[in-house]
mmCIF file of C-alpha atoms in Angstrom:
data_model
loop_
_atom_site.group_PDB
_atom_site.id
_atom_site.type_symbol
_atom_site.label_atom_id
_atom_site.label_comp_id
_atom_site.label_asym_id
_atom_site.label_seq_id
_atom_site.Cartn_x
_atom_site.Cartn_y
_atom_site.Cartn_z
ATOM 1 C CA MET K 1 -0.008 0.116 -0.035
ATOM 2 C CA LYS K 2 2.868 2.424 0.828
ATOM 3 C CA LEU K 3 4.335 1.649 -2.556
ATOM 4 C CA LEU K 4 1.111 2.350 -4.321
ATOM 5 C CA ARG K 5 0.818 5.850 -2.459
ATOM 6 C CA ALA K 6 4.377 6.641 -3.534
ATOM 7 C CA LEU K 7 3.966 5.950 -7.221
ATOM 8 C CA PRO K 8 2.469 9.417 -8.018
ATOM 9 C CA VAL K 9 5.414 11.009 -6.401
ATOM 10 C CA ILE K 10 7.862 8.664 -8.091
ATOM 11 C CA GLY K 11 6.194 9.418 -11.389
ATOM 12 C CA LEU K 12 6.362 13.240 -11.055
ATOM 13 C CA VAL K 13 10.071 13.145 -9.940
ATOM 14 C CA GLY K 14 11.074 10.782 -12.977
ATOM 15 C CA PHE K 15 8.939 12.879 -15.397
ATOM 16 C CA GLY K 16 10.730 15.890 -14.024
ATOM 17 C CA CYS K 17 14.174 14.344 -14.567
ATOM 18 C CA LEU K 18 13.310 13.464 -18.052
ATOM 19 C CA LEU K 19 12.244 16.973 -18.709
ATOM 20 C CA ALA K 20 15.608 18.206 -17.266
ATOM 21 C CA LEU K 21 17.687 16.166 -19.572
ATOM 22 C CA PRO K 22 17.376 18.269 -22.773
ATOM 23 C CA ALA K 23 18.896 21.395 -20.769
ATOM 24 C CA LEU K 24 22.283 19.468 -20.899
ATOM 25 C CA ALA K 25 21.983 18.428 -24.615
ATOM 26 C CA ASP K 26 24.233 19.704 -27.307
ATOM 27 C CA GLN K 27 24.085 16.072 -28.568
ATOM 28 C CA PRO K 28 21.632 13.189 -28.403
ATOM 29 C CA ARG K 29 21.405 11.730 -24.856
ATOM 30 C CA PRO K 30 19.719 8.569 -23.504
ATOM 31 C CA TRP K 31 15.930 8.977 -22.649
ATOM 32 C CA GLU K 32 15.830 12.469 -24.372
ATOM 33 C CA ILE K 33 12.261 13.465 -24.951
ATOM 34 C CA ASN K 34 12.582 16.861 -26.308
ATOM 35 C CA PHE K 35 14.794 18.843 -28.744
ATOM 36 C CA GLN K 36 18.305 19.831 -27.916
ATOM 37 C CA ASP K 37 18.712 23.108 -26.609
ATOM 38 C CA PRO K 38 18.469 25.974 -29.225
ATOM 39 C CA ALA K 39 21.966 27.517 -29.992
ATOM 40 C CA THR K 40 20.857 29.618 -32.870
ATOM 41 C CA PRO K 41 18.061 32.107 -33.786
ATOM 42 C CA VAL K 42 16.609 29.624 -36.262
ATOM 43 C CA ALA K 43 16.447 26.780 -33.775
ATOM 44 C CA GLU K 44 14.767 29.257 -31.123
ATOM 45 C CA ARG K 45 11.907 29.838 -33.947
ATOM 46 C CA VAL K 46 11.736 26.037 -34.469
ATOM 47 C CA HIS K 47 11.122 25.437 -31.066
ATOM 48 C CA GLU K 48 8.424 28.288 -30.987
ATOM 49 C CA LEU K 49 6.831 26.938 -33.782
ATOM 50 C CA HIS K 50 6.912 23.265 -32.385
ATOM 51 C CA THR K 51 5.300 24.555 -29.064
ATOM 52 C CA LEU K 52 2.546 26.450 -30.887
ATOM 53 C CA LEU K 53 1.783 23.214 -33.106
ATOM 54 C CA LEU K 54 1.937 21.057 -29.995
ATOM 55 C CA TYR K 55 -0.849 23.314 -28.319
ATOM 56 C CA ILE K 56 -2.984 23.306 -31.284
ATOM 57 C CA VAL K 57 -2.646 19.463 -31.746
ATOM 58 C CA THR K 58 -3.356 18.854 -27.986
ATOM 59 C CA ALA K 59 -6.420 21.208 -28.089
ATOM 60 C CA ILE K 60 -7.664 19.382 -31.187
ATOM 61 C CA THR K 61 -7.066 15.888 -29.622
ATOM 62 C CA LEU K 62 -8.841 16.814 -26.215
ATOM 63 C CA PHE K 63 -11.736 18.297 -28.177
ATOM 64 C CA VAL K 64 -12.248 15.199 -30.367
ATOM 65 C CA VAL K 65 -11.834 12.945 -27.257
ATOM 66 C CA ALA K 66 -14.461 14.924 -25.313
ATOM 67 C CA LEU K 67 -16.938 14.869 -28.268
ATOM 68 C CA LEU K 68 -16.525 11.115 -28.694
ATOM 69 C CA ALA K 69 -17.211 10.705 -25.008
ATOM 70 C CA TYR K 70 -20.326 12.861 -25.091
ATOM 71 C CA VAL K 71 -21.559 11.174 -28.320
ATOM 72 C CA ILE K 72 -21.159 7.514 -26.545
ATOM 73 C CA TRP K 73 -23.007 8.917 -23.508
ATOM 74 C CA ARG K 74 -25.632 10.922 -25.144
ATOM 75 C CA PHE K 75 -26.466 8.365 -27.948
ATOM 76 C CA HIS K 76 -26.327 5.320 -25.736
ATOM 77 C CA GLU K 77 -29.015 2.860 -26.562
ATOM 78 C CA SER K 78 -30.622 3.225 -22.793
ATOM 79 C CA ARG K 79 -30.924 6.890 -23.393
ATOM 80 C CA HIS K 80 -31.733 7.032 -27.155
ATOM 81 C CA PRO K 81 -33.386 3.978 -27.970
ATOM 82 C CA THR K 82 -34.849 5.530 -31.389
ATOM 83 C CA PRO K 83 -31.806 6.149 -33.698
ATOM 84 C CA SER K 84 -31.724 9.697 -35.288
ATOM 85 C CA ARG K 85 -32.458 9.920 -39.142
ATOM 86 C CA THR K 86 -30.807 13.340 -39.361
ATOM 87 C CA THR K 87 -28.735 13.434 -42.644
ATOM 88 C CA HIS K 88 -27.574 16.902 -42.944
ATOM 89 C CA ASN K 89 -26.983 19.932 -40.455
ATOM 90 C CA THR K 90 -25.903 23.079 -42.052
ATOM 91 C CA LEU K 91 -24.332 24.564 -38.807
ATOM 92 C CA VAL K 92 -22.136 21.548 -38.368
ATOM 93 C CA GLU K 93 -21.179 21.164 -41.846
ATOM 94 C CA VAL K 94 -20.027 24.813 -41.982
ATOM 95 C CA LEU K 95 -18.238 24.641 -38.657
ATOM 96 C CA TRP K 96 -16.208 21.448 -39.742
ATOM 97 C CA THR K 97 -15.235 23.357 -42.924
ATOM 98 C CA VAL K 98 -14.450 26.867 -41.725
ATOM 99 C CA LEU K 99 -12.645 25.635 -38.306
ATOM 100 C CA PRO K 100 -9.981 23.549 -40.104
ATOM 101 C CA VAL K 101 -9.327 26.310 -42.645
ATOM 102 C CA ILE K 102 -8.687 28.738 -39.771
ATOM 103 C CA ILE K 103 -6.533 26.244 -37.894
ATOM 104 C CA LEU K 104 -4.455 25.731 -41.060
ATOM 105 C CA VAL K 105 -4.036 29.560 -41.694
ATOM 106 C CA VAL K 106 -2.832 30.014 -38.005
ATOM 107 C CA MET K 107 -0.230 27.188 -38.686
ATOM 108 C CA ALA K 108 0.782 28.251 -42.116
ATOM 109 C CA ILE K 109 1.664 31.818 -41.180
ATOM 110 C CA PRO K 110 4.480 31.108 -38.817
ATOM 111 C CA SER K 111 5.523 28.239 -40.734
ATOM 112 C CA VAL K 112 5.976 30.503 -44.089
ATOM 113 C CA ARG K 113 7.833 33.115 -41.821
ATOM 114 C CA LEU K 114 10.274 30.606 -40.231
ATOM 115 C CA LEU K 115 10.991 29.342 -43.784
ATOM 116 C CA TYR K 116 11.753 32.565 -45.104
ATOM 117 C CA PHE K 117 13.867 33.312 -41.943
ATOM 118 C CA GLN K 118 15.750 30.026 -42.414
ATOM 119 C CA ASP K 119 16.293 30.879 -46.307
ATOM 120 C CA ARG K 120 17.746 34.152 -46.288
ATOM 121 C CA THR K 121 21.303 34.987 -45.079
ATOM 122 C CA PRO K 122 21.115 38.272 -43.011
ATOM 123 C CA ASN K 123 24.477 40.330 -43.531
ATOM 124 C CA PRO K 124 26.793 37.365 -43.800
ATOM 125 C CA GLU K 125 30.019 38.006 -41.701
ATOM 126 C CA MET K 126 31.898 35.036 -42.875
ATOM 127 C CA THR K 127 31.527 31.777 -45.221
ATOM 128 C CA ILE K 128 31.955 28.192 -44.709
ATOM 129 C CA LYS K 129 31.751 25.652 -47.506
ATOM 130 C CA ALA K 130 31.003 21.803 -46.447
ATOM 131 C CA ILE K 131 31.805 19.268 -49.191
ATOM 132 C CA GLY K 132 30.140 15.767 -48.547
ATOM 133 C CA HIS K 133 32.406 12.801 -49.481
ATOM 134 C CA GLN K 134 31.838 8.911 -49.310
ATOM 135 C CA TRP K 135 32.238 9.039 -46.210
ATOM 136 C CA ASN K 136 33.521 12.338 -44.555
ATOM 137 C CA TRP K 137 33.209 16.015 -44.712
ATOM 138 C CA SER K 138 35.666 18.503 -46.098
ATOM 139 C CA TYR K 139 35.455 22.280 -45.001
ATOM 140 C CA VAL K 140 36.891 25.443 -46.687
ATOM 141 C CA TYR K 141 37.229 28.847 -45.107
ATOM 142 C CA PRO K 142 37.108 31.088 -48.192
ATOM 143 C CA ASP K 143 37.173 34.334 -45.845
ATOM 144 C CA ASN K 144 39.933 33.405 -43.630
ATOM 145 C CA GLY K 145 42.811 32.467 -45.975
ATOM 146 C CA ASN K 146 41.017 29.854 -48.201
ATOM 147 C CA PHE K 147 42.328 26.840 -46.270
ATOM 148 C CA THR K 148 40.581 23.594 -46.349
ATOM 149 C CA PHE K 149 40.658 20.276 -44.186
ATOM 150 C CA ASP K 150 39.009 16.985 -43.723
ATOM 151 C CA ALA K 151 36.884 15.909 -40.810
ATOM 152 C CA PHE K 152 36.848 11.952 -40.377
ATOM 153 C CA TRP K 153 35.007 9.882 -37.837
ATOM 154 C CA VAL K 154 36.720 8.724 -34.725
ATOM 155 C CA LYS K 155 36.611 5.016 -34.563
ATOM 156 C CA ASP K 156 35.242 3.409 -31.043
ATOM 157 C CA ALA K 157 38.850 2.170 -30.266
ATOM 158 C CA ASP K 158 40.133 5.729 -30.324
ATOM 159 C CA LEU K 159 37.559 7.408 -28.483
ATOM 160 C CA LYS K 160 38.332 9.185 -25.080
ATOM 161 C CA PRO K 161 36.108 8.835 -22.191
ATOM 162 C CA ASP K 162 34.405 12.139 -22.793
ATOM 163 C CA GLN K 163 33.878 11.835 -26.510
ATOM 164 C CA PRO K 164 30.494 10.652 -27.918
ATOM 165 C CA ARG K 165 30.373 7.559 -29.999
ATOM 166 C CA LEU K 166 29.699 8.006 -33.759
ATOM 167 C CA LEU K 167 29.918 11.641 -33.150
ATOM 168 C CA GLN K 168 33.226 12.727 -32.467
ATOM 169 C CA THR K 169 35.559 13.847 -35.459
ATOM 170 C CA ASP K 170 39.267 14.134 -35.711
ATOM 171 C CA ALA K 171 38.915 17.826 -36.824
ATOM 172 C CA ALA K 172 36.246 20.304 -35.787
ATOM 173 C CA ILE K 173 34.695 23.279 -37.523
ATOM 174 C CA VAL K 174 35.636 26.277 -35.447
ATOM 175 C CA VAL K 175 33.332 29.247 -35.580
ATOM 176 C CA PRO K 176 33.005 32.480 -33.800
ATOM 177 C CA VAL K 177 30.000 33.211 -31.544
ATOM 178 C CA ASP K 178 27.607 35.996 -32.264
ATOM 179 C CA THR K 179 28.429 35.891 -35.978
ATOM 180 C CA ASN K 180 26.270 35.433 -39.168
ATOM 181 C CA ILE K 181 27.858 32.496 -40.790
ATOM 182 C CA ARG K 182 26.901 31.575 -44.440
ATOM 183 C CA LEU K 183 26.973 27.953 -45.107
ATOM 184 C CA TYR K 184 27.437 26.590 -48.561
ATOM 185 C CA THR K 185 27.057 22.914 -49.052
ATOM 186 C CA THR K 186 27.920 20.679 -52.077
ATOM 187 C CA SER K 187 28.962 17.148 -52.710
ATOM 188 C CA SER K 188 31.802 15.141 -54.714
ATOM 189 C CA ASP K 189 29.693 11.986 -55.109
ATOM 190 C CA VAL K 190 26.179 11.328 -53.956
ATOM 191 C CA ILE K 191 23.673 13.404 -52.052
ATOM 192 C CA HIS K 192 24.373 14.092 -48.463
ATOM 193 C CA SER K 193 22.800 16.296 -45.819
ATOM 194 C CA TRP K 194 24.614 18.590 -43.357
ATOM 195 C CA THR K 195 22.531 18.586 -40.281
ATOM 196 C CA VAL K 196 23.096 19.947 -36.670
ATOM 197 C CA PRO K 197 20.009 19.711 -34.516
ATOM 198 C CA ALA K 198 20.958 22.395 -31.929
ATOM 199 C CA PHE K 199 21.497 24.997 -35.031
ATOM 200 C CA GLY K 200 17.928 24.182 -36.417
ATOM 201 C CA ILE K 201 19.752 23.497 -39.826
ATOM 202 C CA LYS K 202 19.540 20.767 -42.227
ATOM 203 C CA ILE K 203 20.456 21.275 -45.667
ATOM 204 C CA ASP K 204 21.323 18.720 -48.586
ATOM 205 C CA ALA K 205 24.609 18.686 -50.329
ATOM 206 C CA VAL K 206 24.218 17.610 -53.937
ATOM 207 C CA THR K 207 26.833 17.046 -56.644
ATOM 208 C CA GLY K 208 26.972 20.010 -59.203
ATOM 209 C CA ARG K 209 24.830 22.267 -56.936
ATOM 210 C CA LEU K 210 25.714 24.769 -54.295
ATOM 211 C CA ASN K 211 23.163 24.945 -51.640
ATOM 212 C CA GLU K 212 23.175 27.825 -49.125
ATOM 213 C CA SER K 213 21.865 28.246 -45.470
ATOM 214 C CA TRP K 214 23.252 30.224 -42.439
ATOM 215 C CA PHE K 215 23.546 30.234 -38.681
ATOM 216 C CA ARG K 216 24.464 32.347 -35.607
ATOM 217 C CA VAL K 217 25.848 30.255 -32.695
ATOM 218 C CA THR K 218 24.670 32.371 -29.449
ATOM 219 C CA LYS K 219 26.392 30.070 -27.036
ATOM 220 C CA ALA K 220 29.909 28.910 -27.046
ATOM 221 C CA GLY K 221 30.387 25.022 -26.765
ATOM 222 C CA THR K 222 30.512 22.001 -28.741
ATOM 223 C CA TYR K 223 27.599 20.778 -31.135
ATOM 224 C CA TYR K 224 27.290 17.600 -33.003
ATOM 225 C CA GLY K 225 25.433 16.541 -35.883
ATOM 226 C CA GLN K 226 25.304 13.948 -38.602
ATOM 227 C CA CYS K 227 24.760 13.387 -42.257
ATOM 228 C CA SER K 228 20.855 12.785 -42.646
ATOM 229 C CA GLU K 229 20.751 11.545 -46.157
ATOM 230 C CA LEU K 230 21.121 7.894 -46.706
ATOM 231 C CA CYS K 231 24.513 8.136 -49.058
ATOM 232 C CA GLY K 232 25.912 4.569 -48.826
ATOM 233 C CA GLU K 233 27.251 1.892 -46.496
ATOM 234 C CA GLY K 234 29.246 4.624 -44.720
ATOM 235 C CA HIS K 235 26.327 7.030 -43.965
ATOM 236 C CA ALA K 236 26.404 6.264 -40.186
ATOM 237 C CA PHE K 237 30.084 7.351 -39.981
ATOM 238 C CA MET K 238 29.693 10.893 -41.289
ATOM 239 C CA PRO K 239 29.465 13.013 -38.082
ATOM 240 C CA ILE K 240 29.717 16.612 -37.850
ATOM 241 C CA MET K 241 31.383 18.550 -35.033
ATOM 242 C CA VAL K 242 31.225 22.186 -34.520
ATOM 243 C CA ARG K 243 33.057 24.118 -31.931
ATOM 244 C CA ALA K 244 31.958 27.588 -31.271
ATOM 245 C CA VAL K 245 34.501 29.952 -29.452
ATOM 246 C CA SER K 246 34.947 33.597 -28.729
ATOM 247 C CA LYS K 247 35.875 35.892 -31.675
ATOM 248 C CA ASP K 248 39.316 36.369 -30.310
ATOM 249 C CA GLU K 249 40.013 32.549 -29.986
ATOM 250 C CA PHE K 250 38.682 32.227 -33.624
ATOM 251 C CA ASP K 251 40.933 34.755 -34.962
ATOM 252 C CA LYS K 252 43.842 33.096 -33.224
ATOM 253 C CA TRP K 253 42.950 29.408 -34.434
ATOM 254 C CA ALA K 254 42.403 30.875 -37.962
ATOM 255 C CA ALA K 255 45.766 32.367 -38.069
ATOM 256 C CA GLU K 256 47.386 29.110 -37.116
ATOM 257 C CA ALA K 257 45.144 27.067 -39.319
ATOM 258 C CA ARG K 258 46.448 29.075 -42.287
ATOM 259 C CA THR K 259 50.046 27.774 -41.453
ATOM 260 C CA LYS K 260 48.750 23.896 -41.041
ATOM 261 C CA PHE K 261 46.157 23.225 -43.928
ATOM 262 C CA ASP K 262 46.522 23.552 -47.533
ATOM 263 C CA LYS K 263 44.663 26.019 -49.639
ATOM 264 C CA ALA K 264 41.591 25.109 -51.481
ATOM 265 C CA ASP K 265 43.237 25.598 -54.896
ATOM 266 C CA GLY K 266 46.048 22.967 -53.952
ATOM 267 C CA SER K 267 48.727 25.715 -52.815
ATOM 268 C CA PRO K 268 50.593 24.973 -49.796
ATOM 269 C CA PRO K 269 49.812 26.563 -46.203
ATOM 270 C CA ASP K 270 50.989 30.032 -45.457
ATOM 271 C CA GLN K 271 54.663 30.281 -44.057
ATOM 272 C CA ALA K 272 54.365 30.326 -40.203
ATOM 273 C CA PRO K 273 55.904 33.467 -38.503
ATOM 274 C CA VAL K 274 59.167 33.210 -36.843
ATOM 275 C CA GLN K 275 58.690 33.001 -33.130
ATOM 276 C CA ASN K 276 61.216 33.261 -30.267
ATOM 277 C CA ALA K 277 62.553 30.119 -28.675
ATOM 278 C CA ASP K 278 60.700 30.449 -25.709
ATOM 279 C CA ALA K 279 57.308 31.239 -27.137
ATOM 280 C CA GLY K 280 55.275 28.348 -27.795
ATOM 281 C CA SER K 281 52.307 28.303 -30.465
ATOM 282 C CA ALA K 282 48.841 27.546 -29.296
ATOM 283 C CA PRO K 283 47.215 24.604 -30.462
ATOM 284 C CA VAL K 284 44.739 24.492 -33.217
ATOM 285 C CA PRO K 285 41.176 23.157 -31.719
ATOM 286 C CA GLY K 286 40.043 20.138 -33.578
ATOM 287 C CA ALA K 287 43.291 20.012 -35.777
ATOM 288 C CA GLY K 288 44.662 16.363 -36.468
ATOM 289 C CA SER K 289 43.161 15.168 -39.840
ATOM 290 C CA PRO K 290 45.649 15.231 -42.719
ATOM 291 C CA PRO K 291 44.854 18.046 -45.231
ATOM 292 C CA ARG K 292 43.386 17.424 -48.690
ATOM 293 C CA SER K 293 42.696 19.772 -51.467
ATOM 294 C CA VAL K 294 39.238 20.403 -52.360
ATOM 295 C CA GLN K 295 38.458 22.018 -55.712
#
């Protein structure tokens, strides 16, 4: 009996814990029941639209369930032994036509506004180009020295304790926070899809085509995504890893990356500046994969 009395409390505590999990998420987590925390304005608007639609769907469901319950009770054989022979009801027919139209309009307006907001790139401050291969991603920074590098999946045997399986890459995309970043995607073979849930971004990479999207990371941290298009047997091994840092940190990373990675046109890296013997060089976040030229 004591256990039965405690079940509601246990249920509320468990439900609260499940709701709290997404607050920690910049990557998928066990038992997650909500979106990852939004890290861009687009993701925030996606969450707002989702919440609005959830309210609408919940209201419709409750209304239908209540209507069915009323019909079952009101027209039960014991209360209504003689069946009604009504075939038309003008008011009901108008309502079931007009109300769905109103609901669709309420849903369409924010949906179209969100699509427009996702599609346009407002005052881009830098550009990154992502190229999908079977099966890894290459990245080009045309505005920061036109250098390029590859990002490969880190195998299970090489993972460190704090690195997520199937999401960790040996080289991370490094971006500055609070910066409008234009993203170009294309492919060298089949269709891929560059997707980072916390950014609210999912855009196809198609051979011979340059697709465009954008994002603006508002919180520093590491974010993960994956290729979301079935691109072959290595589809599950095309993760995306983005590290958002301060603008000063990004400038330092870009300056050193120009001396480590080849240019997109195949030319060698810039010559590293001469340093004093007692001056050490700062490590490049996410560096580690061999450079490969991407035309």
